[in-house]
Coordinates of C-alpha atoms and ligand atoms in Angstrom, one line a residue:
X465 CA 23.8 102.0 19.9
X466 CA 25.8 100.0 17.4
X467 CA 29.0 99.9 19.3
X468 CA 27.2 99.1 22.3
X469 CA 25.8 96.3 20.9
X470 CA 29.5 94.6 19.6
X471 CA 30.6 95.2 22.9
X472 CA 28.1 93.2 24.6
X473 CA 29.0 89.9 22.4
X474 CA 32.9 90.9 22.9
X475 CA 31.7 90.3 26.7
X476 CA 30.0 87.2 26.7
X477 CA 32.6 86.0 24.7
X478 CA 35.7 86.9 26.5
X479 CA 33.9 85.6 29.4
X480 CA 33.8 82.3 31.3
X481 CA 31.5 80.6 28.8
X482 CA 34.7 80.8 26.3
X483 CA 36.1 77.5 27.2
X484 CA 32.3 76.1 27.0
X485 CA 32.0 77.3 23.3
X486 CA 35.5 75.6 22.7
X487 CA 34.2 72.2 24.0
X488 CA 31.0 72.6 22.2
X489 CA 32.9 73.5 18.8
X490 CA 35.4 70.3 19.3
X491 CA 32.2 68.2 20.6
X492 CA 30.4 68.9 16.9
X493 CA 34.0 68.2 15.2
X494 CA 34.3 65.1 17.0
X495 CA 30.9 64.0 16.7
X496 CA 31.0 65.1 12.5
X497 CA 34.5 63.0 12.6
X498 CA 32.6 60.2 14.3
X499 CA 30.2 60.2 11.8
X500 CA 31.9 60.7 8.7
X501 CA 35.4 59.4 9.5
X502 CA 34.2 56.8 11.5
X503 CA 33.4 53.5 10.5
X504 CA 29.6 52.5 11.6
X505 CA 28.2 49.6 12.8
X506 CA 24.2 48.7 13.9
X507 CA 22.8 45.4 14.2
X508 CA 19.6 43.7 12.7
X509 CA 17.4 42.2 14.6
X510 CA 17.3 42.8 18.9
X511 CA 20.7 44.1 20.7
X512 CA 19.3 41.6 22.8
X513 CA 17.1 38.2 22.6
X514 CA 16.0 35.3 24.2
X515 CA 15.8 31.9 22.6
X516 CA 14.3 28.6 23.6
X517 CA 16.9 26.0 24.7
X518 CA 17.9 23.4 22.0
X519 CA 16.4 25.5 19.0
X520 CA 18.9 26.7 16.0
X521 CA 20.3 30.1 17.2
X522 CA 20.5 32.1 13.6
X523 CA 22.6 35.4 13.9
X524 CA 20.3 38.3 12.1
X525 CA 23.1 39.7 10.6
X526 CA 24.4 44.0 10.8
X527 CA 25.4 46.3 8.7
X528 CA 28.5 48.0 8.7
X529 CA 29.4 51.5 6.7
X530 CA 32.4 53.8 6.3
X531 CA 32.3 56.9 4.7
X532 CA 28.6 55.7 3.2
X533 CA 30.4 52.8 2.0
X534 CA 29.1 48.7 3.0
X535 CA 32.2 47.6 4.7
X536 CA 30.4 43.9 6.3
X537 CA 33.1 42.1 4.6
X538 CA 35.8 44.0 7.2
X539 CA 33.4 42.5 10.9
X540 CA 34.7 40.2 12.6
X541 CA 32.5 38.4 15.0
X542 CA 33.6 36.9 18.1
X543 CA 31.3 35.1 20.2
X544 CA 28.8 31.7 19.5
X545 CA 25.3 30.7 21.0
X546 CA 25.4 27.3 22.6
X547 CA 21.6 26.4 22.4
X548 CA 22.1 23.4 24.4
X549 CA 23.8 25.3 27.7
X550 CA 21.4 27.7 29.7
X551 CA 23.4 31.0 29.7
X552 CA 23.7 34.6 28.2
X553 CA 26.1 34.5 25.7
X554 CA 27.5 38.1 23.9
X555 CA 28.3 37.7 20.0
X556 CA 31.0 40.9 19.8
X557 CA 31.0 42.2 15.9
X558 CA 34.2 44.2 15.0
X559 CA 34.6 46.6 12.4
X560 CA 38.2 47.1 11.6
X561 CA 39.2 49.2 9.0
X562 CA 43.2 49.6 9.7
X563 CA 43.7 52.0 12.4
X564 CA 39.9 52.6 13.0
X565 CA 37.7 50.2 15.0
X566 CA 34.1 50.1 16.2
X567 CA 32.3 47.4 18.0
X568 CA 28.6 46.9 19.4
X569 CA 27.8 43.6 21.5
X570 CA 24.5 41.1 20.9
X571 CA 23.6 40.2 23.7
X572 CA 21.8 36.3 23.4
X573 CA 20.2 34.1 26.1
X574 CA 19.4 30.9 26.3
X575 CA 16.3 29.9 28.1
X576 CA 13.8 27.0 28.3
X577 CA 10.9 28.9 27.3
X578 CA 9.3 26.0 25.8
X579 CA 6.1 24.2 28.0
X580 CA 6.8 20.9 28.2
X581 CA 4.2 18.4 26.0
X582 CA 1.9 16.2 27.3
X583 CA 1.0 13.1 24.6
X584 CA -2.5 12.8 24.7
X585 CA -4.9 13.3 22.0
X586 CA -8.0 15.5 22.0
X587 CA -10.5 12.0 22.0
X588 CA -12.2 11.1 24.6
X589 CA -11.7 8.3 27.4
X590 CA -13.9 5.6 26.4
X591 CA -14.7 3.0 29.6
X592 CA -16.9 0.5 29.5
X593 CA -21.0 1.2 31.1
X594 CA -20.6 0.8 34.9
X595 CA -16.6 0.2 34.9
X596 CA -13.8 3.1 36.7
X597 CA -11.7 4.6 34.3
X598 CA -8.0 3.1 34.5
X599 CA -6.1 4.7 31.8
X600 CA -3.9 7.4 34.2
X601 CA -0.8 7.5 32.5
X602 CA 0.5 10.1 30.3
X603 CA 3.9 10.8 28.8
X604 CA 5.1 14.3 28.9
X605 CA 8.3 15.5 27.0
X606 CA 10.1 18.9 27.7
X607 CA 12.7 20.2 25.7
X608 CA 15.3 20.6 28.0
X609 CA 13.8 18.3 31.2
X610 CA 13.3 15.5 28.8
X611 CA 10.8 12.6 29.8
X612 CA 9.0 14.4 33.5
X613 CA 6.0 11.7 33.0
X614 CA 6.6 11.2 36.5
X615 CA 6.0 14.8 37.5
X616 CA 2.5 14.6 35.2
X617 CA -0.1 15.2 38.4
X618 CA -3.6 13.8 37.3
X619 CA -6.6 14.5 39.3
X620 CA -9.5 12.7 38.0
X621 CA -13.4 13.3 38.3
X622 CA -16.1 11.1 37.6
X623 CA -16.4 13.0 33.4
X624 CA -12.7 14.3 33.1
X625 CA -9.4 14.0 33.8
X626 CA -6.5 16.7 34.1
X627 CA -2.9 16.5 33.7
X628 CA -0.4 18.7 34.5
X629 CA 3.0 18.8 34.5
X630 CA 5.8 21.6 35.4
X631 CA 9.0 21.8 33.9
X632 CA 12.3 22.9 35.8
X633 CA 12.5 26.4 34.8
X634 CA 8.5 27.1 35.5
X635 CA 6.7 26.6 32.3
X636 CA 3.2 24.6 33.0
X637 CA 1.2 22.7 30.5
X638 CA -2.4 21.3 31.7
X639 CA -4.2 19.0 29.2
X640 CA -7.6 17.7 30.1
X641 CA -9.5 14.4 28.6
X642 CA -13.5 14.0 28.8
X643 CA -14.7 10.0 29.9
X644 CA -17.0 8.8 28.4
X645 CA -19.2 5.7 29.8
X646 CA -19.7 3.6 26.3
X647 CA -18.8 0.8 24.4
X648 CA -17.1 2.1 20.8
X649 CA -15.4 -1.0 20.1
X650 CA -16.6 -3.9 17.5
X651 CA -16.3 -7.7 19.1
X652 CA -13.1 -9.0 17.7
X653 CA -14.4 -12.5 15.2
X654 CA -11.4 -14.8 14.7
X655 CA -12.0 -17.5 12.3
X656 CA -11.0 -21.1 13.9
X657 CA -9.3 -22.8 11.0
X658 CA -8.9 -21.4 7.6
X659 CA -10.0 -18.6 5.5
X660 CA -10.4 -21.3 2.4
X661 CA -11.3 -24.5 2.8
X662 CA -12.3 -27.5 0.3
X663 CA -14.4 -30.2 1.2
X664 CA -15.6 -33.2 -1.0
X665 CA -19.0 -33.5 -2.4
X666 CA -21.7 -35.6 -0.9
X667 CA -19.4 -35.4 2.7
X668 CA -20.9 -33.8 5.6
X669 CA -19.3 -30.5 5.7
X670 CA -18.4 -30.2 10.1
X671 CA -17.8 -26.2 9.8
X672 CA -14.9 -25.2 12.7
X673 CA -16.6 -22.1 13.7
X674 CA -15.4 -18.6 14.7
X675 CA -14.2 -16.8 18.6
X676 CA -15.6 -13.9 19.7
X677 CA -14.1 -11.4 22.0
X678 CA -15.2 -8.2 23.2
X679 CA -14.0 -5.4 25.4
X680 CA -16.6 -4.8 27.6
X681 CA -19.1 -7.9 27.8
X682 CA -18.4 -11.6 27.9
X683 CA -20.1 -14.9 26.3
X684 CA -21.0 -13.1 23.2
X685 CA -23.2 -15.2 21.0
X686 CA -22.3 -15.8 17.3
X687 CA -24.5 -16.0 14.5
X688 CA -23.7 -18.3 11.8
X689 CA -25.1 -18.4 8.5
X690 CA -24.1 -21.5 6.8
X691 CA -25.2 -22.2 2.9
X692 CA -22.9 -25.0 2.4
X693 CA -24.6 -27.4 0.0
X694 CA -22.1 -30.1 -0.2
X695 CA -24.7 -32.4 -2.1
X696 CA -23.4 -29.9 -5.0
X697 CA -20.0 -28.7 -6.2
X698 CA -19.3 -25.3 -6.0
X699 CA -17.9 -21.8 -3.7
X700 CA -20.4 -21.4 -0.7
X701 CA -19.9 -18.4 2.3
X702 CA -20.2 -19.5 6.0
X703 CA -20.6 -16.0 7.4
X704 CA -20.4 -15.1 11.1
X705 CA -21.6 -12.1 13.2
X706 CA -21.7 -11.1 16.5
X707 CA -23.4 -7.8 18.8
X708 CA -22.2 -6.3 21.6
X709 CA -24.7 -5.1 24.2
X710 CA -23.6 -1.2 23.1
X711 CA -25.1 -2.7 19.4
X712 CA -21.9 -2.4 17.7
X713 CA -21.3 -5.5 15.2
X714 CA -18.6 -7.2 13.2
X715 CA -18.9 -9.6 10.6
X716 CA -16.2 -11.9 9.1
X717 CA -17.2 -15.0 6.5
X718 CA -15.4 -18.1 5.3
X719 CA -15.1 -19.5 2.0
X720 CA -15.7 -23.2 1.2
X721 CA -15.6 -24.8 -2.0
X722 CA -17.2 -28.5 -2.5
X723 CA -14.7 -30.2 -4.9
X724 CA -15.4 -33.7 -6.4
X725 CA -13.6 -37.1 -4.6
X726 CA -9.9 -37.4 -6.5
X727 CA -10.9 -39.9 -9.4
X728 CA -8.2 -42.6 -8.9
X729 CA -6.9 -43.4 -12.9
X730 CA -8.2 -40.0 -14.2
X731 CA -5.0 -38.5 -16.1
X732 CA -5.0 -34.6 -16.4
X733 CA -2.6 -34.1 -19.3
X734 CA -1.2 -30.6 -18.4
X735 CA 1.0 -28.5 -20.8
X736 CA 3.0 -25.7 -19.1
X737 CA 5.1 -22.7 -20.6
X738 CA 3.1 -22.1 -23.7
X739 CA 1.8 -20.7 -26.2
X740 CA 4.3 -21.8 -28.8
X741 CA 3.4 -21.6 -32.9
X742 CA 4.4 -25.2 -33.9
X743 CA 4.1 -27.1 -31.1
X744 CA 0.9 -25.9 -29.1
X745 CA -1.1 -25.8 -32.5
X746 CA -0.2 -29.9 -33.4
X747 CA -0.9 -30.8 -29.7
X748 CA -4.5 -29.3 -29.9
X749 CA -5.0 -31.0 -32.9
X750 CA -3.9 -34.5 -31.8
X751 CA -6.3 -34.0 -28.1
X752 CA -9.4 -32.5 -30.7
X753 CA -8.7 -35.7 -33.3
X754 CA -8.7 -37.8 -30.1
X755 CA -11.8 -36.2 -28.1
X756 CA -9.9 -35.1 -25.1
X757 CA -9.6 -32.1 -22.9
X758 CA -6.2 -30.8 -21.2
X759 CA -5.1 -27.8 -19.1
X760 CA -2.7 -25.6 -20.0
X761 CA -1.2 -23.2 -17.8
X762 CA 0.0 -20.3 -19.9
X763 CA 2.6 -17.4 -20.2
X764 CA 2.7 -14.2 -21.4
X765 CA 4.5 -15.9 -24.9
X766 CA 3.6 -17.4 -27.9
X767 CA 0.4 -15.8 -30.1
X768 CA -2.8 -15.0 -28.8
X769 CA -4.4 -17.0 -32.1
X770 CA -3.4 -20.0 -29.7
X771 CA -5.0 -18.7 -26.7
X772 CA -8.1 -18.4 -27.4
X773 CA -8.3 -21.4 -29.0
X774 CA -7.5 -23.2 -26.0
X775 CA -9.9 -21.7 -25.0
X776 CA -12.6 -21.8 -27.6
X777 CA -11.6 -26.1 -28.3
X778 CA -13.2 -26.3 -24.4
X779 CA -9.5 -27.2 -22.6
X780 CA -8.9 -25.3 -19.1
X781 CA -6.8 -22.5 -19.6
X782 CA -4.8 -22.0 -16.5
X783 CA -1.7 -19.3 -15.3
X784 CA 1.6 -19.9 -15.0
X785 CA 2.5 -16.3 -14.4
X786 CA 3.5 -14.2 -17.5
X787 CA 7.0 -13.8 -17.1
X788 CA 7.7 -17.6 -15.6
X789 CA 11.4 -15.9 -14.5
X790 CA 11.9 -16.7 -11.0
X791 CA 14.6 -14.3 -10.3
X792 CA 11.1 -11.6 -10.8
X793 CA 8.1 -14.0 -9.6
X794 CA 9.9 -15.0 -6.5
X795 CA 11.6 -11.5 -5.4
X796 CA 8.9 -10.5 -3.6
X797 CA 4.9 -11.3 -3.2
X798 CA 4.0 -8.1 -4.9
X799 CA 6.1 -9.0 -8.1
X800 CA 4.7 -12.6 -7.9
X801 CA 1.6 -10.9 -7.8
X802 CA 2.1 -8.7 -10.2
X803 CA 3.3 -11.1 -13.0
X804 CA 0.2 -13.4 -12.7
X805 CA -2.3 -10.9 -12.4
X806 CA -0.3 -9.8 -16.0
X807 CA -1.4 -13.3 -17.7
X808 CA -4.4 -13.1 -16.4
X809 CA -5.4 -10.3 -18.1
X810 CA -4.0 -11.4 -21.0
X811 CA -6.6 -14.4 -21.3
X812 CA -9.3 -12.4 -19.5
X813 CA -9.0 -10.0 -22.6
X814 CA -8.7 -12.5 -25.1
X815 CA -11.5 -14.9 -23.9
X816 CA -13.3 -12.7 -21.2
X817 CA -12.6 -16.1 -18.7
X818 CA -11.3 -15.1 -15.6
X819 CA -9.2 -17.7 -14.6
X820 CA -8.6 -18.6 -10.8
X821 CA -6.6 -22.1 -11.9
X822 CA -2.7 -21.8 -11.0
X823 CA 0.5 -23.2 -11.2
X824 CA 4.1 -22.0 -9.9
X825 CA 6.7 -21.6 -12.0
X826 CA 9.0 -25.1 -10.9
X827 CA 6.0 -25.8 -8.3
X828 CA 4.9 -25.0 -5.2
X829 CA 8.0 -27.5 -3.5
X830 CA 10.6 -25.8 -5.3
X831 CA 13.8 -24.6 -3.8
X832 CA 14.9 -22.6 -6.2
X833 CA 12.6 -19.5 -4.9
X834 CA 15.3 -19.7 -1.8
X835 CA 17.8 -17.8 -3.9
X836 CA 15.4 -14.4 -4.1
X837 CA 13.2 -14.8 -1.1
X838 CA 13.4 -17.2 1.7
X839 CA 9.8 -18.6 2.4
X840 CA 8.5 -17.4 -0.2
X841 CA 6.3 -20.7 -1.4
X842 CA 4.9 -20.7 2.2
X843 CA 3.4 -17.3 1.8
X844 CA 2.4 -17.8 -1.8
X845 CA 0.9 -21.1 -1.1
X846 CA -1.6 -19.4 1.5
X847 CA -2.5 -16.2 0.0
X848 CA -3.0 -17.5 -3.7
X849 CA -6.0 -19.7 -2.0
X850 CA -7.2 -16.9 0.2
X851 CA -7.5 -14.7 -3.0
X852 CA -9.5 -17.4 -5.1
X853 CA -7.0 -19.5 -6.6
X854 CA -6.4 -23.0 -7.0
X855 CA -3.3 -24.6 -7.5
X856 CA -2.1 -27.5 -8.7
X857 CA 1.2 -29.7 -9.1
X858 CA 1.5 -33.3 -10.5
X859 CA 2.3 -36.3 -10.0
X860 CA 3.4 -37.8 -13.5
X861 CA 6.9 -36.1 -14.7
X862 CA 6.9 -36.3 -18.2
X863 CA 10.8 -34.5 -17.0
X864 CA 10.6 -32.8 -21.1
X865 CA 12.0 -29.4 -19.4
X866 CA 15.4 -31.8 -18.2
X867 CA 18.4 -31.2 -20.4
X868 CA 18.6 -35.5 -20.5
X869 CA 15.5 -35.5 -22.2
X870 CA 16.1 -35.5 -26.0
X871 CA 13.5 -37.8 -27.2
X872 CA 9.9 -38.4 -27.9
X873 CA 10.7 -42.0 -26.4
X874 CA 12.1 -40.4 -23.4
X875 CA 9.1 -38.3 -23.2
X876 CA 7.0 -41.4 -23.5
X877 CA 8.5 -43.7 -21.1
X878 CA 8.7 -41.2 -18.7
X879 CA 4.7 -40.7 -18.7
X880 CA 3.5 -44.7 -19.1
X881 CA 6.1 -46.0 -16.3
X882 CA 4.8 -43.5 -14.1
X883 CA 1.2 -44.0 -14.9
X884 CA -1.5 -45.6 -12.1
X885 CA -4.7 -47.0 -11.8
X886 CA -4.1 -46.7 -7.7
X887 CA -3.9 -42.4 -7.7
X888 CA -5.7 -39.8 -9.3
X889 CA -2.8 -38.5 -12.2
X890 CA -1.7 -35.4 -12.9
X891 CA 0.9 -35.5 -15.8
X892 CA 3.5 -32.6 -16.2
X893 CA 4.7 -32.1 -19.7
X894 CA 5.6 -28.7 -21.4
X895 CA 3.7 -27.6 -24.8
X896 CA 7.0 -25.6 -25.7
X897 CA 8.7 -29.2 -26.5
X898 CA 8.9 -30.6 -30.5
X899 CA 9.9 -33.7 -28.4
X900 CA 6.6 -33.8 -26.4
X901 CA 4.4 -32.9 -29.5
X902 CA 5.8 -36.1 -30.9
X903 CA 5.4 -38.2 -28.2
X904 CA 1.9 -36.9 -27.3
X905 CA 0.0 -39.1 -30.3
X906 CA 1.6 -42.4 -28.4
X907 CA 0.8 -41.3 -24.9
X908 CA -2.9 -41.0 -25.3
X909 CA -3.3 -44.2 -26.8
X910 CA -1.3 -45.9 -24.2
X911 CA -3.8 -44.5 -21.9
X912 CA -7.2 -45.7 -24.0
X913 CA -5.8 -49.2 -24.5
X914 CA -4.8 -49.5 -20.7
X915 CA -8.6 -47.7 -19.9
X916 CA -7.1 -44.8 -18.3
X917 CA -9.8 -41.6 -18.6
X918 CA -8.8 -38.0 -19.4
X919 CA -9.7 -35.0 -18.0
X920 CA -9.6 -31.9 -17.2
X921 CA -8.9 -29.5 -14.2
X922 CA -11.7 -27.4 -13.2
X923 CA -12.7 -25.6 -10.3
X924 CA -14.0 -28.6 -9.0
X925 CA -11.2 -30.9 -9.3
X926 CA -9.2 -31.8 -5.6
X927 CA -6.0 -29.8 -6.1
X928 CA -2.9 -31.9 -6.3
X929 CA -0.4 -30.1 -4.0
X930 CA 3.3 -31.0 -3.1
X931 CA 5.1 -30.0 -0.1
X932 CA 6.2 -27.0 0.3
X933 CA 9.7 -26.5 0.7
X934 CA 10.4 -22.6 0.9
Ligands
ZN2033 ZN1 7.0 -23.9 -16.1

């Protein structure tokens, strides 16, 4: 029985199926010597991929081994992914580790997968009550057709419209838009003529009006309401309004201010640069010993002990921007801005006055401005008045911030010679001066003996402008 047995296997083995047993024996060997003397290589990611045409192709990466060991530092890769050329591209990684190799291939294609866009947005199609909808065209932007607005079909119905377009390689987009019979839009008020406006008391104020325009009805009327009271100085609104048929509204509103008539001899002393201990202190003794008010258009300098008593002695404190450098004030409007909005709250917060009375540092015709911002003045001139300001030149140099001015008798003559009983006068002269402290006293009574009156700017006093010249 036993022998039997062992010569059953002796059989099968000396048989036919010898050769079989020797191929599977070197089969396992090779496959063992594959796997453990081999090196080995898989990839991350797909063997193969698709990827829309003119996005950033990013390998995923593979790992390589050798005897359990990371061996990525020994693949070479051969092969790139143009994302801009339609085609299937294969990225071959090598790992070579001397006299062994192994490779595996990544296969990669580029496709324009991506629908092409339609630009519209998801609002409706507003037309005007019993009008056809006009507004057809569409832009559409594929990625790799570029601009196929041409190809955007549109078929229309009397509540929506449909667009679609097809790109080259198939890929459809449809976007559709809902009409809508109604009138969204405000009537567009222009003012005729300017935002601000001054007129002179006791004149008859002739208003200029405003323009209406509408998108979907004509000869809108405009309502006006007018409180202009030029028997009496002050800041009225005009205000203007107009309805559409579809009830929508708008409302815009001018600003006039009744100023009194120029008062031909008046002299407006006016001290700029200031606050200075020594000279602004004497020169507000000298006008309160002689019963007169000035203006003074301050800085950002000199103590605040001096500002408020400007203020408190009843003379019109005025701006002159805090920082009166005009490589800053005239960079930019912001910074101009910026820097008189600075003084301002410097004598809002020491005498709670908001002042809205202005001059520019060298003027509104300097030139000087041209060096930092060309046209400057023109802007500045406009938009100071259409935020509340007033400003206001002169007339009467007093020329104390000249280097040839050395003198109180300079300062003097300068004043008297230009002095006139034909023009309203608005002297210039600059508080910061010992010179122009001394020859204030003189000045003055000049002025009483030759029956010139003195005043002071207010809100209500006709600006005195130059020409611009930036
Ligand atoms: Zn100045």
């Amino acid at each position: 029985m036993k022998s039997r047995v062992i010569g059953y296997k002796r059989r099968i083995i000396s048989s036919n199926n010898y050769w079989l047993l020797i191929f599977f024996l070197v089969s396992i060997a090779f496959g063992i010597f594959n796997y453990f003397l081999m090196p080995q290589i898989t990839l991350k990611g797909e063997n193969r991929e698709i990827i829309d045409y003119g996005t950033t192709y990013t390998d995923k990466g593979y790992k390589a081994t050798f005897l359990h060991k990371n061996v990525n530092n020994l693949v070479s890769i051969k092969g790139t992914v143009n994302t801009k050329k339609i085609k299937t591209y294969n990225i071959i990684y090598t790992v070579d580790i001397g006299f062994l190799k192994q490779s595996i291939v990544r296969k990669v294609t580029v496709k324009d997968i991506s629908a092409p866009k339609i630009k519209v947005n998801n609002k409706p199609i507003y037309v005007c009550p019993g009008k056809e909808n006009k507004q057809v065209k569409v832009v559409a932007i594929d990625n790799h057709d570029g601009d196929i607005s041409k190809n955007v079909k549109v078929k229309q119905t009397k509540n929506k419209i449909v667009y679609t377009v097809k790109d080259k390689a198939g890929n459809v987009t449809i976007k559709k838009k809902k009409i809508k019979y109604e009138d969204i839009k405000k009537p567009t008020l222009k003012l005729n003529g300017s935002k601000v406006i001054t007129t002179f008391l006791n004149e008859e104020y002739k208003d200029a009006g405003a323009s209406v325009g509408d998108n979907c009805d004509k000869d809108l009327k405009i309502k006006t309401s007018n409180k202009v009271d030029s028997k009496k100085l002050g800041e009225y609104k005009v205000t203007y309004s107009a309805t559409d048929k579809a009830g929508n509204t708008s409302t815009i509103s001018r600003t006039v201010r009744v100023v009194e008539h120029d008062k031909i001899g008046n002299v407006y002393l006016t001290f700029d640069d200031g606050p200075r201990a020594g000279t602004t202190d004497v020169i507000l003794d000298i006008l309160k010993e002689e019963g007169i008010k000035a203006t003074f258009f301050v800085t950002n300098n000199g103590p605040d002990e001096l500002i408020k008593r400007i203020y408190d002695e009843g003379h019109t404190l005025a701006l002159h921007t805090a920082s009166h450098n005009y490589a800053i004030v005239y960079q930019s409007v912001d910074n101009y801005f910026n820097d008189l909005y600075s003084v301002a709250n410097r004598v809002k917060r020491l005498t709670g006055y908001d002042s809205k009375i202005i001059r520019f540092p060298g003027g509104s015709s300097n030139t000087i401005s041209r060096r930092y911002y060309n046209g400057i003045m023109s802007i500045l001139t406009t938009e100071v008045i259409n935020r509340g300001f007033h400003y206001f030149d002169w007339n009467v140099d007093a020329r104390d911030a000249e280097s040839a001015t050395k003198t109180k008798e300079q300062v003097y003559n300068n004043v008297v010679d230009k002095l006139s009983k034909d023009k309203v006068n608005v002297v210039l002269m600059h508080d910061i001066k010992s010179y122009t402290r001394d020859a204030l006293q003189d000045i003055i009574t000049y002025g009483k003996e030759n029956g010139y009156t003195f005043d002071k700017i207010s809100m209500n006093t006709n600006m005195i402008r130059q020409k611009v010249n930036n």
